[in-house]
mmCIF file of C-alpha atoms and ligand atoms in Angstrom:
data_model
loop_
_atom_site.group_PDB
_atom_site.id
_atom_site.type_symbol
_atom_site.label_atom_id
_atom_site.label_comp_id
_atom_site.label_asym_id
_atom_site.label_seq_id
_atom_site.Cartn_x
_atom_site.Cartn_y
_atom_site.Cartn_z
ATOM 1 C CA MET A 1 -10.806 38.360 -21.682
ATOM 2 C CA LYS A 2 -12.517 35.811 -23.947
ATOM 3 C CA ILE A 3 -10.494 32.672 -24.565
ATOM 4 C CA LEU A 4 -11.163 29.883 -27.031
ATOM 5 C CA ALA A 5 -9.392 26.634 -26.150
ATOM 6 C CA ILE A 6 -8.800 23.412 -28.031
ATOM 7 C CA GLU A 7 -7.745 20.043 -26.574
ATOM 8 C CA THR A 8 -6.942 16.934 -28.641
ATOM 9 C CA SER A 9 -4.134 15.195 -26.728
ATOM 10 C CA CYS A 10 -5.812 11.800 -26.389
ATOM 11 C CA ASP A 11 -9.295 10.430 -27.098
ATOM 12 C CA GLU A 12 -11.489 13.434 -26.320
ATOM 13 C CA THR A 13 -11.995 16.220 -28.836
ATOM 14 C CA ALA A 14 -12.755 19.311 -26.769
ATOM 15 C CA ILE A 15 -13.398 22.998 -27.427
ATOM 16 C CA ALA A 16 -14.316 25.599 -24.817
ATOM 17 C CA LEU A 17 -15.094 29.285 -24.744
ATOM 18 C CA ILE A 18 -14.568 31.087 -21.467
ATOM 19 C CA ASP A 19 -14.504 34.565 -20.064
ATOM 20 C CA ALA A 20 -11.522 35.038 -17.727
ATOM 21 C CA LYS A 21 -10.850 37.881 -15.326
ATOM 22 C CA GLY A 22 -9.172 38.712 -12.039
ATOM 23 C CA GLY A 23 -5.475 38.577 -12.965
ATOM 24 C CA LEU A 24 -2.930 36.220 -11.411
ATOM 25 C CA LYS A 25 -3.930 37.058 -7.846
ATOM 26 C CA LYS A 26 -7.553 36.106 -8.226
ATOM 27 C CA PRO A 27 -8.309 34.491 -11.573
ATOM 28 C CA SER A 28 -11.898 33.478 -12.150
ATOM 29 C CA PHE A 29 -13.501 31.844 -15.114
ATOM 30 C CA LYS A 30 -16.994 32.074 -16.529
ATOM 31 C CA ILE A 31 -17.626 29.093 -18.758
ATOM 32 C CA LEU A 32 -19.594 30.121 -21.829
ATOM 33 C CA LYS A 33 -19.326 26.771 -23.609
ATOM 34 C CA ASN A 34 -17.619 23.508 -22.688
ATOM 35 C CA LEU A 35 -17.897 20.884 -25.433
ATOM 36 C CA VAL A 36 -16.349 17.416 -25.258
ATOM 37 C CA SER A 37 -16.809 14.762 -27.914
ATOM 38 C CA SER A 38 -15.687 11.434 -26.518
ATOM 39 C CA GLN A 39 -14.222 8.722 -28.748
ATOM 40 C CA ILE A 40 -14.583 5.998 -26.125
ATOM 41 C CA GLU A 41 -16.976 3.890 -28.229
ATOM 42 C CA ILE A 42 -14.538 3.941 -31.164
ATOM 43 C CA HIS A 43 -11.517 2.770 -29.142
ATOM 44 C CA ARG A 44 -13.433 0.341 -26.897
ATOM 45 C CA PRO A 45 -13.173 -2.702 -29.212
ATOM 46 C CA PHE A 46 -9.366 -2.273 -29.121
ATOM 47 C CA GLY A 47 -9.213 -2.084 -25.306
ATOM 48 C CA GLY A 48 -7.303 1.227 -25.436
ATOM 49 C CA VAL A 49 -6.662 4.346 -27.519
ATOM 50 C CA VAL A 50 -5.485 3.776 -31.112
ATOM 51 C CA PRO A 51 -3.481 6.911 -32.117
ATOM 52 C CA ASN A 52 -4.422 6.968 -35.810
ATOM 53 C CA LEU A 53 -8.096 6.461 -35.081
ATOM 54 C CA ALA A 54 -7.886 9.276 -32.526
ATOM 55 C CA LYS A 55 -6.355 11.555 -35.164
ATOM 56 C CA ARG A 56 -9.070 10.689 -37.712
ATOM 57 C CA GLU A 57 -11.837 11.372 -35.173
ATOM 58 C CA HIS A 58 -10.319 14.697 -34.060
ATOM 59 C CA LEU A 59 -10.153 15.823 -37.701
ATOM 60 C CA LYS A 60 -13.836 14.965 -38.083
ATOM 61 C CA ASN A 61 -15.008 16.379 -34.744
ATOM 62 C CA LEU A 62 -13.097 19.679 -34.492
ATOM 63 C CA PRO A 63 -15.084 21.523 -37.215
ATOM 64 C CA LEU A 64 -18.350 20.080 -35.868
ATOM 65 C CA LEU A 65 -17.683 21.301 -32.332
ATOM 66 C CA PHE A 66 -16.485 24.687 -33.566
ATOM 67 C CA ASP A 67 -19.658 25.108 -35.649
ATOM 68 C CA LYS A 68 -21.718 24.400 -32.534
ATOM 69 C CA ILE A 69 -19.879 27.131 -30.640
ATOM 70 C CA VAL A 70 -20.301 29.596 -33.498
ATOM 71 C CA LYS A 71 -24.028 28.850 -33.707
ATOM 72 C CA ASP A 72 -24.480 29.399 -30.016
ATOM 73 C CA GLN A 73 -21.989 32.166 -29.274
ATOM 74 C CA ARG A 74 -21.498 33.947 -32.621
ATOM 75 C CA SER A 75 -21.340 37.398 -31.073
ATOM 76 C CA LYS A 76 -18.698 36.292 -28.555
ATOM 77 C CA ILE A 77 -16.375 34.577 -31.042
ATOM 78 C CA LYS A 78 -15.447 37.896 -32.603
ATOM 79 C CA ASP A 79 -14.407 39.169 -29.162
ATOM 80 C CA VAL A 80 -12.000 36.300 -28.515
ATOM 81 C CA SER A 81 -8.567 37.709 -27.706
ATOM 82 C CA LEU A 82 -6.667 34.485 -27.069
ATOM 83 C CA ILE A 83 -6.678 31.011 -28.605
ATOM 84 C CA ALA A 84 -5.083 28.321 -26.383
ATOM 85 C CA VAL A 85 -4.296 24.874 -27.720
ATOM 86 C CA THR A 86 -2.745 21.818 -26.058
ATOM 87 C CA ALA A 87 0.851 21.295 -27.258
ATOM 88 C CA GLY A 88 1.589 18.218 -25.088
ATOM 89 C CA PRO A 89 2.030 15.795 -23.518
ATOM 90 C CA GLY A 90 -0.110 13.280 -25.392
ATOM 91 C CA LEU A 91 -0.295 11.429 -28.694
ATOM 92 C CA GLU A 92 1.592 13.529 -31.242
ATOM 93 C CA PRO A 93 -0.625 12.781 -34.281
ATOM 94 C CA ALA A 94 -3.630 13.751 -32.129
ATOM 95 C CA LEU A 95 -1.950 16.891 -30.758
ATOM 96 C CA TRP A 96 -1.109 18.101 -34.275
ATOM 97 C CA THR A 97 -4.769 18.011 -35.334
ATOM 98 C CA GLY A 98 -5.583 20.510 -32.569
ATOM 99 C CA ILE A 99 -2.555 22.704 -33.245
ATOM 100 C CA ASN A 100 -3.239 22.847 -36.992
ATOM 101 C CA PHE A 101 -6.925 23.570 -36.471
ATOM 102 C CA ALA A 102 -6.116 26.324 -33.952
ATOM 103 C CA THR A 103 -3.494 27.874 -36.244
ATOM 104 C CA ASP A 104 -5.869 27.981 -39.238
ATOM 105 C CA LEU A 105 -8.567 29.498 -37.069
ATOM 106 C CA TYR A 106 -6.123 32.092 -35.731
ATOM 107 C CA LYS A 107 -5.199 33.132 -39.273
ATOM 108 C CA LYS A 108 -8.869 33.469 -40.247
ATOM 109 C CA LEU A 109 -10.009 35.374 -37.154
ATOM 110 C CA ARG A 110 -6.972 37.640 -37.163
ATOM 111 C CA ILE A 111 -8.007 39.258 -40.434
ATOM 112 C CA LYS A 112 -10.744 41.109 -38.519
ATOM 113 C CA ASN A 113 -9.156 41.034 -35.087
ATOM 114 C CA LYS A 114 -5.556 42.252 -35.130
ATOM 115 C CA GLU A 115 -5.208 41.905 -31.345
ATOM 116 C CA LEU A 116 -5.821 38.151 -31.390
ATOM 117 C CA ARG A 117 -3.063 35.932 -29.947
ATOM 118 C CA ILE A 118 -2.428 32.213 -29.940
ATOM 119 C CA ILE A 119 -0.633 30.205 -27.259
ATOM 120 C CA GLY A 120 0.419 26.561 -26.778
ATOM 121 C CA ALA A 121 -0.623 24.993 -23.456
ATOM 122 C CA SER A 122 0.511 22.092 -21.290
ATOM 123 C CA HIS A 123 -2.136 19.448 -20.728
ATOM 124 C CA LEU A 124 -0.610 18.725 -17.300
ATOM 125 C CA GLU A 125 -0.893 22.363 -16.249
ATOM 126 C CA GLY A 126 -4.491 22.023 -17.386
ATOM 127 C CA HIS A 127 -5.094 19.241 -14.873
ATOM 128 C CA LEU A 128 -3.120 21.191 -12.268
ATOM 129 C CA TYR A 129 -5.329 24.283 -12.666
ATOM 130 C CA SER A 130 -8.596 22.408 -13.083
ATOM 131 C CA PHE A 131 -9.500 22.835 -9.429
ATOM 132 C CA PHE A 132 -9.958 26.557 -10.229
ATOM 133 C CA LEU A 133 -12.910 25.524 -12.382
ATOM 134 C CA ASN A 134 -14.841 23.745 -9.702
ATOM 135 C CA SER A 135 -18.196 25.422 -9.612
ATOM 136 C CA LYS A 136 -18.238 25.351 -5.811
ATOM 137 C CA PHE A 137 -14.854 27.013 -5.525
ATOM 138 C CA ASN A 138 -14.612 29.342 -8.505
ATOM 139 C CA PRO A 139 -12.458 30.976 -7.427
ATOM 140 C CA PRO A 140 -11.550 29.158 -4.197
ATOM 141 C CA ALA A 141 -12.532 31.261 -1.215
ATOM 142 C CA GLY A 142 -10.050 34.037 -0.564
ATOM 143 C CA GLY A 143 -8.505 34.120 -4.044
ATOM 144 C CA LEU A 144 -5.824 31.992 -5.580
ATOM 145 C CA ASN A 145 -2.598 33.457 -4.328
ATOM 146 C CA SER A 146 -4.128 33.974 -0.972
ATOM 147 C CA LYS A 147 -2.218 32.916 2.090
ATOM 148 C CA SER A 148 -5.078 30.618 2.971
ATOM 149 C CA LEU A 149 -4.421 28.241 0.054
ATOM 150 C CA PHE A 150 -0.660 27.992 -0.432
ATOM 151 C CA PRO A 151 1.657 26.213 0.024
ATOM 152 C CA ALA A 152 -0.341 23.309 -1.357
ATOM 153 C CA ILE A 153 0.206 19.768 -2.543
ATOM 154 C CA ALA A 154 -1.336 18.790 -5.876
ATOM 155 C CA LEU A 155 -1.785 15.213 -7.031
ATOM 156 C CA ILE A 156 -2.370 14.675 -10.758
ATOM 157 C CA ILE A 157 -3.748 11.194 -11.418
ATOM 158 C CA SER A 158 -4.710 10.362 -14.985
ATOM 159 C CA GLY A 159 -4.344 7.686 -17.636
ATOM 160 C CA GLY A 160 -0.869 8.905 -18.535
ATOM 161 C CA HIS A 161 0.457 10.475 -15.319
ATOM 162 C CA THR A 162 0.770 10.154 -11.550
ATOM 163 C CA ILE A 163 2.563 13.238 -10.245
ATOM 164 C CA LEU A 164 2.914 14.925 -6.854
ATOM 165 C CA ILE A 165 3.568 18.654 -6.948
ATOM 166 C CA LYS A 166 4.386 21.212 -4.304
ATOM 167 C CA MET A 167 2.780 24.560 -5.108
ATOM 168 C CA ASP A 168 3.946 27.805 -3.495
ATOM 169 C CA SER A 169 1.476 29.785 -5.585
ATOM 170 C CA SER A 170 -0.571 29.171 -8.721
ATOM 171 C CA VAL A 171 2.489 29.907 -10.857
ATOM 172 C CA LYS A 172 5.321 28.680 -8.651
ATOM 173 C CA TYR A 173 5.353 24.935 -8.340
ATOM 174 C CA LYS A 174 7.730 21.977 -8.389
ATOM 175 C CA LYS A 175 7.299 18.292 -9.144
ATOM 176 C CA ILE A 176 8.369 16.265 -6.094
ATOM 177 C CA GLY A 177 7.518 12.767 -7.287
ATOM 178 C CA GLU A 178 5.948 10.679 -10.035
ATOM 179 C CA THR A 179 5.359 7.119 -11.136
ATOM 180 C CA CYS A 180 8.375 5.031 -12.119
ATOM 181 C CA ASP A 181 6.289 2.846 -14.439
ATOM 182 C CA ASP A 182 2.519 2.737 -15.061
ATOM 183 C CA ALA A 183 0.248 5.673 -14.281
ATOM 184 C CA VAL A 184 -2.498 4.838 -11.794
ATOM 185 C CA GLY A 185 -5.238 5.295 -14.444
ATOM 186 C CA GLU A 186 -3.302 2.949 -16.722
ATOM 187 C CA ALA A 187 -3.261 0.336 -13.912
ATOM 188 C CA PHE A 188 -7.056 0.720 -13.573
ATOM 189 C CA ASP A 189 -7.436 0.222 -17.332
ATOM 190 C CA LYS A 190 -5.148 -2.840 -17.369
ATOM 191 C CA VAL A 191 -6.755 -4.489 -14.331
ATOM 192 C CA ALA A 192 -10.178 -3.836 -15.882
ATOM 193 C CA ARG A 193 -9.033 -5.689 -18.983
ATOM 194 C CA LEU A 194 -7.904 -8.627 -16.811
ATOM 195 C CA LEU A 195 -11.389 -8.650 -15.292
ATOM 196 C CA GLU A 196 -12.915 -8.473 -18.790
ATOM 197 C CA LEU A 197 -14.443 -5.062 -18.153
ATOM 198 C CA PRO A 198 -14.759 -2.530 -21.002
ATOM 199 C CA TYR A 199 -12.387 0.407 -21.645
ATOM 200 C CA PRO A 200 -11.901 2.833 -19.919
ATOM 201 C CA GLY A 201 -11.509 0.692 -16.834
ATOM 202 C CA GLY A 202 -11.526 3.312 -14.080
ATOM 203 C CA PRO A 203 -15.273 3.964 -13.880
ATOM 204 C CA GLU A 204 -16.017 0.226 -14.344
ATOM 205 C CA ILE A 205 -13.728 -0.762 -11.467
ATOM 206 C CA GLU A 206 -15.211 1.949 -9.264
ATOM 207 C CA LYS A 207 -18.729 0.620 -9.960
ATOM 208 C CA LEU A 208 -17.807 -3.039 -9.369
ATOM 209 C CA ALA A 209 -15.735 -2.243 -6.272
ATOM 210 C CA LYS A 210 -18.843 -0.826 -4.555
ATOM 211 C CA LEU A 211 -20.242 -4.385 -4.523
ATOM 212 C CA GLY A 212 -17.065 -6.083 -3.239
ATOM 213 C CA ASN A 213 -15.013 -6.484 -0.076
ATOM 214 C CA PRO A 214 -11.905 -4.249 -0.174
ATOM 215 C CA ASP A 215 -10.182 -6.470 2.387
ATOM 216 C CA ALA A 216 -10.785 -9.746 0.527
ATOM 217 C CA VAL A 217 -7.321 -9.804 -1.075
ATOM 218 C CA ASN A 218 -4.242 -8.196 0.442
ATOM 219 C CA PHE A 219 -2.590 -6.834 -2.726
ATOM 220 C CA PRO A 220 0.821 -5.143 -2.336
ATOM 221 C CA ARG A 221 1.081 -1.382 -1.815
ATOM 222 C CA PRO A 222 4.237 -0.655 -3.844
ATOM 223 C CA MET A 223 6.662 1.957 -2.431
ATOM 224 C CA ILE A 224 4.207 2.970 0.293
ATOM 225 C CA ASN A 225 6.873 3.108 2.995
ATOM 226 C CA GLN A 226 9.683 4.588 0.902
ATOM 227 C CA LYS A 227 10.687 8.063 1.994
ATOM 228 C CA ASN A 228 10.285 9.584 -1.435
ATOM 229 C CA TYR A 229 7.256 10.801 -3.377
ATOM 230 C CA ASP A 230 7.504 8.388 -6.291
ATOM 231 C CA PHE A 231 5.000 5.687 -7.165
ATOM 232 C CA SER A 232 4.902 2.326 -8.930
ATOM 233 C CA PHE A 233 1.753 0.582 -10.122
ATOM 234 C CA SER A 234 3.007 -2.042 -12.523
ATOM 235 C CA GLY A 235 3.777 -4.600 -9.756
ATOM 236 C CA LEU A 236 0.299 -4.142 -8.304
ATOM 237 C CA LYS A 237 -1.252 -4.883 -11.697
ATOM 238 C CA THR A 238 0.972 -8.007 -12.028
ATOM 239 C CA SER A 239 -0.145 -9.208 -8.568
ATOM 240 C CA VAL A 240 -3.745 -9.000 -9.763
ATOM 241 C CA LEU A 241 -2.761 -11.004 -12.855
ATOM 242 C CA TYR A 242 -1.147 -13.753 -10.706
ATOM 243 C CA TYR A 243 -4.056 -13.770 -8.284
ATOM 244 C CA LEU A 244 -6.544 -14.345 -11.108
ATOM 245 C CA ARG A 245 -4.315 -17.071 -12.584
ATOM 246 C CA ASP A 246 -3.874 -18.924 -9.274
ATOM 247 C CA ASN A 247 -7.394 -18.612 -7.846
ATOM 248 C CA LYS A 248 -10.306 -19.938 -9.815
ATOM 249 C CA ASP A 249 -13.071 -19.067 -7.373
ATOM 250 C CA PHE A 250 -12.525 -15.350 -7.026
ATOM 251 C CA LYS A 251 -15.297 -12.803 -6.992
ATOM 252 C CA LYS A 252 -14.612 -10.034 -9.516
ATOM 253 C CA GLU A 253 -16.198 -7.512 -7.133
ATOM 254 C CA ASP A 254 -13.721 -8.430 -4.378
ATOM 255 C CA VAL A 255 -10.710 -8.217 -6.712
ATOM 256 C CA ALA A 256 -11.856 -4.808 -7.994
ATOM 257 C CA ALA A 257 -12.443 -3.485 -4.463
ATOM 258 C CA SER A 258 -9.142 -4.867 -3.117
ATOM 259 C CA PHE A 259 -7.098 -3.562 -6.071
ATOM 260 C CA GLN A 260 -8.720 -0.137 -5.792
ATOM 261 C CA LYS A 261 -8.042 -0.007 -2.067
ATOM 262 C CA ALA A 262 -4.359 -0.926 -2.533
ATOM 263 C CA ALA A 263 -3.869 1.763 -5.221
ATOM 264 C CA PHE A 264 -5.688 4.447 -3.194
ATOM 265 C CA ASP A 265 -3.843 3.598 0.039
ATOM 266 C CA VAL A 266 -0.546 4.442 -1.685
ATOM 267 C CA LEU A 267 -1.849 7.648 -3.281
ATOM 268 C CA ILE A 268 -3.344 8.886 -0.022
ATOM 269 C CA LYS A 269 -0.437 7.931 2.232
ATOM 270 C CA LYS A 270 2.183 9.631 0.055
ATOM 271 C CA THR A 271 0.077 12.741 -0.551
ATOM 272 C CA LEU A 272 -0.611 13.175 3.173
ATOM 273 C CA ARG A 273 3.035 12.601 4.039
ATOM 274 C CA ALA A 274 4.021 15.355 1.591
ATOM 275 C CA ALA A 275 1.312 17.617 3.039
ATOM 276 C CA GLU A 276 2.741 17.066 6.496
ATOM 277 C CA GLU A 277 6.384 17.520 5.508
ATOM 278 C CA PHE A 278 5.739 20.763 3.627
ATOM 279 C CA ASN A 279 3.211 22.012 6.147
ATOM 280 C CA VAL A 280 0.668 22.850 3.467
ATOM 281 C CA LYS A 281 -2.682 24.567 3.698
ATOM 282 C CA SER A 282 -4.452 22.714 0.897
ATOM 283 C CA ILE A 283 -4.472 19.495 -1.100
ATOM 284 C CA PHE A 284 -5.711 19.445 -4.709
ATOM 285 C CA ILE A 285 -6.390 16.292 -6.698
ATOM 286 C CA SER A 286 -7.127 16.264 -10.437
ATOM 287 C CA GLY A 287 -7.084 14.092 -13.576
ATOM 288 C CA GLY A 288 -9.422 11.272 -14.621
ATOM 289 C CA VAL A 289 -8.804 9.071 -11.559
ATOM 290 C CA ALA A 290 -9.704 12.015 -9.283
ATOM 291 C CA ALA A 291 -13.269 11.625 -10.600
ATOM 292 C CA ASN A 292 -13.488 8.482 -8.448
ATOM 293 C CA LYS A 293 -15.989 9.264 -5.663
ATOM 294 C CA THR A 294 -14.599 6.541 -3.376
ATOM 295 C CA LEU A 295 -11.157 8.194 -3.568
ATOM 296 C CA GLN A 296 -12.573 11.678 -2.983
ATOM 297 C CA LYS A 297 -14.498 10.436 0.041
ATOM 298 C CA LYS A 298 -11.461 8.649 1.497
ATOM 299 C CA PHE A 299 -9.304 11.753 1.095
ATOM 300 C CA ARG A 300 -11.982 13.999 2.576
ATOM 301 C CA THR A 301 -12.594 11.755 5.599
ATOM 302 C CA ILE A 302 -8.959 11.160 6.454
ATOM 303 C CA ILE A 303 -8.046 14.843 6.060
ATOM 304 C CA LYS A 304 -10.998 15.850 8.228
ATOM 305 C CA ASN A 305 -9.934 13.417 10.952
ATOM 306 C CA LYS A 306 -6.161 13.767 10.849
ATOM 307 C CA MET A 307 -5.455 17.212 9.410
ATOM 308 C CA PRO A 308 -8.603 19.277 9.948
ATOM 309 C CA ASN A 309 -6.837 22.535 9.087
ATOM 310 C CA ILE A 310 -6.033 21.441 5.545
ATOM 311 C CA LYS A 311 -8.503 22.307 2.776
ATOM 312 C CA PHE A 312 -9.233 19.622 0.192
ATOM 313 C CA PHE A 313 -10.257 20.358 -3.399
ATOM 314 C CA ALA A 314 -11.308 17.981 -6.161
ATOM 315 C CA PRO A 315 -12.796 19.363 -9.376
ATOM 316 C CA SER A 316 -16.257 18.268 -10.424
ATOM 317 C CA LYS A 317 -16.230 15.181 -12.664
ATOM 318 C CA LYS A 318 -16.403 17.007 -15.994
ATOM 319 C CA PHE A 319 -13.235 18.925 -15.086
ATOM 320 C CA CYS A 320 -11.361 15.833 -13.814
ATOM 321 C CA THR A 321 -11.437 14.054 -17.162
ATOM 322 C CA ASP A 322 -10.004 15.714 -20.273
ATOM 323 C CA ASN A 323 -11.663 18.960 -21.349
ATOM 324 C CA ALA A 324 -10.734 22.253 -23.011
ATOM 325 C CA THR A 325 -11.901 24.561 -20.216
ATOM 326 C CA MET A 326 -8.791 23.657 -18.222
ATOM 327 C CA ILE A 327 -6.679 24.493 -21.296
ATOM 328 C CA ALA A 328 -8.345 27.920 -21.450
ATOM 329 C CA ALA A 329 -7.395 28.426 -17.778
ATOM 330 C CA VAL A 330 -3.761 27.578 -18.611
ATOM 331 C CA GLY A 331 -3.902 29.977 -21.576
ATOM 332 C CA TYR A 332 -5.059 32.802 -19.302
ATOM 333 C CA ILE A 333 -2.513 32.161 -16.563
ATOM 334 C CA ASN A 334 0.387 31.660 -19.027
ATOM 335 C CA TYR A 335 -0.637 34.808 -20.908
ATOM 336 C CA LEU A 336 -0.601 36.839 -17.674
ATOM 337 C CA GLN A 337 2.811 35.382 -16.821
ATOM 338 C CA GLY A 338 4.137 36.248 -20.278
ATOM 339 C CA LYS A 339 4.965 32.563 -20.740
ATOM 340 C CA LYS A 340 5.030 31.501 -24.389
ATOM 341 C CA ARG A 341 4.929 27.884 -25.448
ATOM 342 C CA LYS A 342 5.713 26.906 -29.013
ATOM 343 C CA LEU A 343 2.942 25.628 -31.253
ATOM 344 C CA VAL A 344 4.698 22.338 -31.782
ATOM 345 C CA ALA A 345 3.329 18.985 -30.622
ATOM 346 C CA ASN A 346 5.499 17.464 -27.886
ATOM 347 C CA GLY A 347 4.288 14.046 -26.794
ATOM 348 C CA ASN A 348 6.580 14.046 -23.748
ATOM 349 C CA LEU A 349 6.185 17.638 -22.593
ATOM 350 C CA SER A 350 6.942 17.586 -18.887
ATOM 351 C CA LEU A 351 5.484 19.743 -16.162
HETATM 352 O O1 LIG B 1 -7.394 12.745 -17.293
HETATM 353 P P1 LIG B 1 -7.920 11.714 -18.207
HETATM 354 O O2 LIG B 1 -9.317 11.884 -18.743
HETATM 355 O O3 LIG B 1 -6.985 11.516 -19.448
HETATM 356 C C1 LIG B 1 -5.590 11.531 -19.355
HETATM 357 O O4 LIG B 1 -5.007 12.642 -19.355
HETATM 358 O O5 LIG B 1 -5.049 10.414 -19.254
HETATM 359 O O6 LIG B 1 -7.815 10.312 -17.411
HETATM 360 C C2 LIG B 1 -8.243 9.104 -17.964
HETATM 361 C C3 LIG B 1 -7.986 7.997 -16.965
HETATM 362 C C4 LIG B 1 -8.291 6.601 -17.491
HETATM 363 O O7 LIG B 1 -7.219 5.747 -17.158
HETATM 364 C C5 LIG B 1 -9.556 6.209 -16.735
HETATM 365 O O8 LIG B 1 -9.690 4.812 -16.527
HETATM 366 C C6 LIG B 1 -9.365 6.944 -15.436
HETATM 367 O O9 LIG B 1 -8.794 8.180 -15.792
HETATM 368 N N1 LIG B 1 -10.631 7.171 -14.740
HETATM 369 C C7 LIG B 1 -10.927 6.656 -13.520
HETATM 370 C C8 LIG B 1 -12.264 7.039 -13.234
HETATM 371 N N2 LIG B 1 -12.726 7.793 -14.281
HETATM 372 C C9 LIG B 1 -11.705 7.857 -15.192
HETATM 373 N N3 LIG B 1 -10.202 5.910 -12.659
HETATM 374 C C10 LIG B 1 -10.778 5.522 -11.506
HETATM 375 N N4 LIG B 1 -12.048 5.839 -11.183
HETATM 376 C C11 LIG B 1 -12.822 6.597 -11.998
HETATM 377 N N5 LIG B 1 -14.073 6.898 -11.667
HETATM 378 ZN ZN1 LIG B 2 -5.645 14.313 -19.117
#
């Protein structure tokens, strides 16, 4: 089944064309084209994403990316049987550009292809399913509903979300905790701004932290010992603010490394506690912050030492940050489930 997917929820305009097969038990995805046009340079002077600029850029980039796909994959476009487009969560003006573009395209392509369908997709389910796209594990050994993978704990860590999920199968899952205030990626972006690093802050902090001492400053680890699966990162960011105000001789590298360590300690501790409580077989992490190699390494090492029977999956970098391939995966899985999501932008769509 050929699927064309469109993602415009934030500051990346993305279109992908994939070939999906295998059904719900063993879905697998062949990526024919995965295009992402980043707007980072446009938003950088503002230190964050400006919704109206994002909308303007999506409107400009969508036809350009689609033309590229047509040029490259003309023969395959006419075989597309499903269009999937992100309906939320995200910036509503940005989401509408994708939905409108997808709807117009659907109307055009449907003239010759009466079987064509269109489906709205959740961006968060996209991150949740992005581990299926990892080239090394596509599909994860043994198939997706296999007894060797589930139950699992999934941690979505992005610029807008920090969510822990218990998965009984690829389609049966439940949110067990989330952030009460800032998302972890948002904390990285805000701390980066305090350190006068460019937007987006995550990759900059990761780079700088490699040169610093993670034990230089003992920043708080909010909610780490609470017996729930919720998070809080706004107090941690404020501690960094106070530290910078009260200490004039700090080394930026040390602050970056110590902040990163505090944030990751909380993420890892709570994820592993959930893994233990629910006796899971795998842990998946996804979203922009999951691209952080220091975090991946920490998870991998601690799981290997403490819970060697648990499998750990993190998507490759291009599938951690926003992309449309993950939206195509949601389209396929939702289509197989018979799940239909309205083509209406919903900025607060929850998992
Ligand atoms: O998933 P994503 O691309 O977009 C959202 O859905 O939000 O995540 C973007 C977030 C940003 O906050 C960015 O700073 C963070 O992910 N990020 C990172 C890294 N790469 C991106 N955070 C820490 N380390 C990284 N290497
Ligand atoms: Zn995202």
